[in-house]
Amino acid sequence: MNNGAWRYDRLLFCTLLTALIALPLVARADTAAEFVSYYQNAYAEGRDLIPGPQIPLDISSIGSRLDLQTVSPEAALSGSAFLSADGAVIKLAGVQGCLSTEPMEFAMISLAGMTATLDEAKAGAGDAFPCHVFAQNPGRPAVRFAECFFVENGAVRSLSEALIRKGLAFAARDRAGRPVFPEYLQAEEAARSERAGIWASDQFAHPNGERYPVNSSTN
C-alpha cells in the first residue's frame, strides 16, 4: 500500500470513529442496554451512580425564567433518574429514590415506579414531555438536572410529585435537610399518611438517614 492510500484509509478510519463516538448512546442499542443494566443493577444493590450537580442549582429559575426542553425518555436508571433518547441522563432535582437494601426490594419498588410513571407520562404526550433544565454536568454521558412535566386528566403534573405522591420516592432535600421544593414534602406526607407505596411497609430507611416504622402510632 502506498503512502497516499495509507493516509486515505487512516483518514477514513478516524472519520468513522469520530462519527461513532459522536452518536448518542441510545443509537448503539447493545451499548445502551448494557449502560441501563449497569446503572439499574447498581441501584438495586443500594448504589446510585448518578453524580450530584457540580454547581448549585438555581431552583428559582423554574418560576422566573422557565425554559422547557422536549425530552424523550428511554429507560429508568434509578428511582430519580432516566436515560433520554439523546444519550443524556436526566436527574430529577426534586425527588430522591429509595436506596434501602434492607431489604433490597425497596430500591426495586422505586426503580419499577420510575419505569411505570415514565410510561404514563409518555402516553399522553407522544413518547416525550417537557423538562426545565437547571444545570448540566459535562462528560459522557452528560447529566442534566431538571424537573419534568406531563398532562394527566387535563391537568399539568410534575413527574417528581407524581412519584412522591404514589409513595415510590421521596422529596429531595438540601444539605440542611430542607426540601428542595416544599410542595413535594406535602406530597410525601400525604403518601405517608395514606401508607401508599413504600410507606405501606413495616419499616424502611428514608434517604435522609432516618428510619420510619409504619404503624398505628405514626399515622
mmCIF file of C-alpha atoms in Angstrom:
data_model
loop_
_atom_site.group_PDB
_atom_site.id
_atom_site.type_symbol
_atom_site.label_atom_id
_atom_site.label_comp_id
_atom_site.label_asym_id
_atom_site.label_seq_id
_atom_site.Cartn_x
_atom_site.Cartn_y
_atom_site.Cartn_z
ATOM 1 C CA MET A 1 0.000 0.000 0.000
ATOM 2 C CA ASN A 2 1.461 3.395 -0.973
ATOM 3 C CA ASN A 3 1.593 6.334 1.412
ATOM 4 C CA GLY A 4 -1.321 8.101 -0.241
ATOM 5 C CA ALA A 5 -3.620 5.109 0.108
ATOM 6 C CA TRP A 6 -2.482 4.550 3.692
ATOM 7 C CA ARG A 7 -3.238 8.158 4.629
ATOM 8 C CA TYR A 8 -6.665 7.919 2.948
ATOM 9 C CA ASP A 9 -7.560 4.725 4.842
ATOM 10 C CA ARG A 10 -6.373 6.225 8.108
ATOM 11 C CA LEU A 11 -8.384 9.392 7.490
ATOM 12 C CA LEU A 12 -11.483 7.323 6.684
ATOM 13 C CA PHE A 13 -10.996 5.238 9.832
ATOM 14 C CA CYS A 14 -10.603 8.329 12.007
ATOM 15 C CA THR A 15 -13.661 9.952 10.422
ATOM 16 C CA LEU A 16 -15.813 6.888 11.053
ATOM 17 C CA LEU A 17 -14.507 6.541 14.592
ATOM 18 C CA THR A 18 -15.277 10.177 15.341
ATOM 19 C CA ALA A 19 -18.779 9.792 13.923
ATOM 20 C CA LEU A 20 -19.378 6.683 16.030
ATOM 21 C CA ILE A 21 -18.223 8.395 19.220
ATOM 22 C CA ALA A 22 -20.473 11.359 18.438
ATOM 23 C CA LEU A 23 -23.576 9.188 18.128
ATOM 24 C CA PRO A 24 -25.991 9.327 21.065
ATOM 25 C CA LEU A 25 -25.548 6.428 23.429
ATOM 26 C CA VAL A 26 -29.004 5.097 22.659
ATOM 27 C CA ALA A 27 -28.193 4.938 18.940
ATOM 28 C CA ARG A 28 -25.979 1.958 19.772
ATOM 29 C CA ALA A 29 -28.550 -0.495 21.079
ATOM 30 C CA ASP A 30 -26.160 -3.001 22.646
ATOM 31 C CA THR A 31 -24.163 -0.327 24.444
ATOM 32 C CA ALA A 32 -27.304 1.440 25.640
ATOM 33 C CA ALA A 33 -28.760 -1.795 27.003
ATOM 34 C CA GLU A 34 -25.520 -2.528 28.853
ATOM 35 C CA PHE A 35 -25.434 1.016 30.218
ATOM 36 C CA VAL A 36 -29.020 0.814 31.507
ATOM 37 C CA SER A 37 -28.452 -2.631 33.007
ATOM 38 C CA TYR A 38 -25.282 -1.490 34.765
ATOM 39 C CA TYR A 39 -26.972 1.515 36.375
ATOM 40 C CA GLN A 40 -30.129 -0.410 37.294
ATOM 41 C CA ASN A 41 -28.211 -3.289 38.876
ATOM 42 C CA ALA A 42 -26.073 -0.882 40.889
ATOM 43 C CA TYR A 43 -29.190 0.915 42.089
ATOM 44 C CA ALA A 44 -30.821 -2.353 43.129
ATOM 45 C CA GLU A 45 -27.722 -3.024 45.232
ATOM 46 C CA GLY A 46 -28.069 0.314 47.007
ATOM 47 C CA ARG A 47 -25.632 2.360 44.873
ATOM 48 C CA ASP A 48 -26.920 5.340 42.907
ATOM 49 C CA LEU A 49 -24.309 6.020 40.209
ATOM 50 C CA ILE A 50 -25.785 9.375 39.155
ATOM 51 C CA PRO A 51 -23.481 12.142 40.449
ATOM 52 C CA GLY A 52 -24.774 15.297 42.065
ATOM 53 C CA PRO A 53 -24.643 18.709 40.362
ATOM 54 C CA GLN A 54 -21.220 20.321 40.030
ATOM 55 C CA ILE A 55 -22.713 23.764 40.620
ATOM 56 C CA PRO A 56 -25.533 24.874 42.958
ATOM 57 C CA LEU A 57 -28.927 24.616 41.292
ATOM 58 C CA ASP A 58 -30.884 27.828 40.874
ATOM 59 C CA ILE A 59 -34.255 26.376 41.771
ATOM 60 C CA SER A 60 -35.935 29.781 41.464
ATOM 61 C CA SER A 61 -35.366 29.708 37.701
ATOM 62 C CA ILE A 62 -38.331 27.393 37.279
ATOM 63 C CA GLY A 63 -40.591 30.275 38.265
ATOM 64 C CA SER A 64 -38.665 33.248 36.897
ATOM 65 C CA ARG A 65 -37.289 32.006 33.563
ATOM 66 C CA LEU A 66 -38.915 28.724 32.676
ATOM 67 C CA ASP A 67 -37.166 27.172 29.664
ATOM 68 C CA LEU A 68 -38.759 23.906 28.615
ATOM 69 C CA GLN A 69 -36.941 21.326 26.503
ATOM 70 C CA THR A 70 -38.602 18.312 24.935
ATOM 71 C CA VAL A 71 -37.217 15.062 26.352
ATOM 72 C CA SER A 72 -37.852 11.537 25.086
ATOM 73 C CA PRO A 73 -37.159 9.045 27.881
ATOM 74 C CA GLU A 74 -35.660 5.668 27.023
ATOM 75 C CA ALA A 75 -35.300 3.809 30.326
ATOM 76 C CA ALA A 76 -35.240 4.321 34.073
ATOM 77 C CA LEU A 77 -31.763 4.256 35.630
ATOM 78 C CA SER A 78 -32.715 4.759 39.271
ATOM 79 C CA GLY A 79 -35.625 5.903 41.376
ATOM 80 C CA SER A 80 -34.929 9.511 40.405
ATOM 81 C CA ALA A 81 -33.173 9.429 37.015
ATOM 82 C CA PHE A 82 -33.652 8.140 33.490
ATOM 83 C CA LEU A 83 -31.833 7.906 30.175
ATOM 84 C CA SER A 84 -33.089 10.189 27.402
ATOM 85 C CA ALA A 85 -33.095 9.404 23.695
ATOM 86 C CA ASP A 86 -30.161 11.740 23.040
ATOM 87 C CA GLY A 87 -27.937 9.762 25.412
ATOM 88 C CA ALA A 88 -28.063 12.178 28.355
ATOM 89 C CA VAL A 89 -29.042 11.236 31.895
ATOM 90 C CA ILE A 90 -31.966 13.240 33.294
ATOM 91 C CA LYS A 91 -31.815 13.516 37.085
ATOM 92 C CA LEU A 92 -34.999 14.873 38.675
ATOM 93 C CA ALA A 93 -33.978 17.690 41.003
ATOM 94 C CA GLY A 94 -36.976 17.467 43.329
ATOM 95 C CA VAL A 95 -37.084 13.763 44.070
ATOM 96 C CA GLN A 96 -34.948 11.158 45.840
ATOM 97 C CA GLY A 97 -35.410 7.482 45.068
ATOM 98 C CA CYS A 98 -35.333 4.796 47.739
ATOM 99 C CA LEU A 99 -31.899 3.243 48.278
ATOM 100 C CA SER A 100 -32.648 0.937 51.192
ATOM 101 C CA THR A 101 -31.123 -2.505 50.819
ATOM 102 C CA GLU A 102 -32.681 -3.856 53.997
ATOM 103 C CA PRO A 103 -34.442 -5.490 52.280
ATOM 104 C CA MET A 104 -33.396 -4.826 48.693
ATOM 105 C CA GLU A 105 -36.922 -4.722 47.264
ATOM 106 C CA PHE A 106 -37.435 -1.110 48.360
ATOM 107 C CA ALA A 107 -34.958 0.063 45.716
ATOM 108 C CA MET A 108 -36.640 -2.205 43.170
ATOM 109 C CA ILE A 109 -40.037 -0.715 44.003
ATOM 110 C CA SER A 110 -38.626 2.764 43.460
ATOM 111 C CA LEU A 111 -36.994 1.753 40.160
ATOM 112 C CA ALA A 112 -40.138 -0.001 38.921
ATOM 113 C CA GLY A 113 -42.146 3.053 39.969
ATOM 114 C CA MET A 114 -39.965 5.310 37.841
ATOM 115 C CA THR A 115 -40.431 2.985 34.852
ATOM 116 C CA ALA A 116 -44.208 2.885 35.221
ATOM 117 C CA THR A 117 -44.521 6.635 35.780
ATOM 118 C CA LEU A 118 -42.373 7.380 32.722
ATOM 119 C CA ASP A 119 -44.693 5.190 30.659
ATOM 120 C CA GLU A 120 -47.717 7.071 31.988
ATOM 121 C CA ALA A 121 -46.114 10.437 31.264
ATOM 122 C CA LYS A 122 -45.162 9.433 27.714
ATOM 123 C CA ALA A 123 -48.595 8.036 26.943
ATOM 124 C CA GLY A 124 -50.250 11.439 26.917
ATOM 125 C CA ALA A 125 -47.521 13.264 25.034
ATOM 126 C CA GLY A 126 -46.410 11.116 22.112
ATOM 127 C CA ASP A 127 -43.469 9.485 23.902
ATOM 128 C CA ALA A 128 -41.989 12.824 25.008
ATOM 129 C CA PHE A 129 -42.616 15.539 27.574
ATOM 130 C CA PRO A 130 -41.171 18.940 28.552
ATOM 131 C CA CYS A 131 -38.432 19.403 31.148
ATOM 132 C CA HIS A 132 -36.930 22.529 32.690
ATOM 133 C CA VAL A 133 -33.157 22.041 32.990
ATOM 134 C CA PHE A 134 -31.456 23.760 35.927
ATOM 135 C CA ALA A 135 -27.880 22.713 35.161
ATOM 136 C CA GLN A 136 -25.786 20.083 33.413
ATOM 137 C CA ASN A 137 -22.669 18.178 34.410
ATOM 138 C CA PRO A 138 -20.320 17.818 31.423
ATOM 139 C CA GLY A 139 -18.846 14.494 30.437
ATOM 140 C CA ARG A 140 -20.092 11.312 28.849
ATOM 141 C CA PRO A 141 -22.879 10.794 29.469
ATOM 142 C CA ALA A 142 -23.943 14.324 30.337
ATOM 143 C CA VAL A 143 -26.149 14.597 33.414
ATOM 144 C CA ARG A 144 -28.940 17.171 33.291
ATOM 145 C CA PHE A 145 -30.696 18.199 36.492
ATOM 146 C CA ALA A 146 -34.292 19.004 35.695
ATOM 147 C CA GLU A 147 -37.953 18.952 36.580
ATOM 148 C CA CYS A 148 -40.250 17.320 34.034
ATOM 149 C CA PHE A 149 -43.978 17.668 33.436
ATOM 150 C CA PHE A 150 -46.821 15.757 31.826
ATOM 151 C CA VAL A 151 -50.560 16.083 31.364
ATOM 152 C CA GLU A 152 -52.923 13.840 33.285
ATOM 153 C CA ASN A 153 -56.701 14.212 33.056
ATOM 154 C CA GLY A 154 -56.295 17.651 31.531
ATOM 155 C CA ALA A 155 -54.007 18.932 34.309
ATOM 156 C CA VAL A 156 -50.249 19.515 34.258
ATOM 157 C CA ARG A 157 -48.374 17.375 36.770
ATOM 158 C CA SER A 158 -44.769 17.219 37.898
ATOM 159 C CA LEU A 159 -43.092 13.862 37.318
ATOM 160 C CA SER A 160 -41.335 14.234 40.676
ATOM 161 C CA GLU A 161 -44.560 14.995 42.511
ATOM 162 C CA ALA A 162 -46.290 12.013 40.908
ATOM 163 C CA LEU A 163 -43.537 9.644 42.090
ATOM 164 C CA ILE A 164 -43.609 11.065 45.615
ATOM 165 C CA ARG A 165 -47.396 11.087 45.879
ATOM 166 C CA LYS A 166 -47.553 7.392 44.920
ATOM 167 C CA GLY A 167 -45.089 6.527 47.674
ATOM 168 C CA LEU A 168 -42.435 5.476 45.148
ATOM 169 C CA ALA A 169 -39.848 8.116 46.070
ATOM 170 C CA PHE A 170 -39.238 10.973 48.475
ATOM 171 C CA ALA A 171 -38.959 14.737 48.379
ATOM 172 C CA ALA A 172 -35.337 15.706 47.731
ATOM 173 C CA ARG A 173 -33.674 17.710 50.483
ATOM 174 C CA ASP A 174 -30.697 20.037 50.542
ATOM 175 C CA ARG A 175 -27.668 19.606 52.805
ATOM 176 C CA ALA A 176 -29.504 21.337 55.641
ATOM 177 C CA GLY A 177 -32.348 18.825 55.407
ATOM 178 C CA ARG A 178 -34.809 21.280 53.871
ATOM 179 C CA PRO A 179 -36.995 20.143 50.964
ATOM 180 C CA VAL A 180 -35.826 21.468 47.604
ATOM 181 C CA PHE A 181 -39.476 22.051 46.725
ATOM 182 C CA PRO A 182 -41.692 22.479 49.841
ATOM 183 C CA GLU A 183 -44.794 21.350 47.964
ATOM 184 C CA TYR A 184 -43.180 17.968 47.359
ATOM 185 C CA LEU A 185 -42.765 17.482 51.092
ATOM 186 C CA GLN A 186 -46.523 17.902 51.379
ATOM 187 C CA ALA A 187 -46.938 15.151 48.763
ATOM 188 C CA GLU A 188 -44.580 12.924 50.763
ATOM 189 C CA GLU A 189 -46.532 13.498 53.970
ATOM 190 C CA ALA A 190 -49.786 12.689 52.168
ATOM 191 C CA ALA A 191 -48.336 9.431 50.822
ATOM 192 C CA ARG A 192 -47.079 8.546 54.290
ATOM 193 C CA SER A 193 -50.438 9.205 55.947
ATOM 194 C CA GLU A 194 -52.176 7.027 53.348
ATOM 195 C CA ARG A 195 -49.480 4.325 53.584
ATOM 196 C CA ALA A 196 -49.026 4.486 49.824
ATOM 197 C CA GLY A 197 -46.290 2.520 48.070
ATOM 198 C CA ILE A 198 -43.162 2.053 50.204
ATOM 199 C CA TRP A 199 -44.908 3.657 53.179
ATOM 200 C CA ALA A 200 -47.090 0.556 53.466
ATOM 201 C CA SER A 201 -44.073 -1.463 54.601
ATOM 202 C CA ASP A 202 -43.406 -2.092 58.276
ATOM 203 C CA GLN A 203 -40.003 -0.447 58.110
ATOM 204 C CA PHE A 204 -37.583 1.106 55.629
ATOM 205 C CA ALA A 205 -34.677 3.530 55.501
ATOM 206 C CA HIS A 206 -35.538 7.067 54.454
ATOM 207 C CA PRO A 207 -32.884 8.737 52.247
ATOM 208 C CA ASN A 208 -32.142 11.327 54.949
ATOM 209 C CA GLY A 209 -30.942 8.514 57.202
ATOM 210 C CA GLU A 210 -33.943 8.181 59.465
ATOM 211 C CA ARG A 211 -35.926 5.002 59.807
ATOM 212 C CA TYR A 212 -39.711 5.237 59.673
ATOM 213 C CA PRO A 213 -41.733 2.352 61.107
ATOM 214 C CA VAL A 214 -45.256 2.450 59.779
ATOM 215 C CA ASN A 215 -47.858 1.527 62.370
ATOM 216 C CA SER A 216 -50.923 2.923 64.045
ATOM 217 C CA SER A 217 -48.869 5.166 66.348
ATOM 218 C CA THR A 218 -47.283 7.084 63.446
ATOM 219 C CA ASN A 219 -50.393 7.830 61.419
#
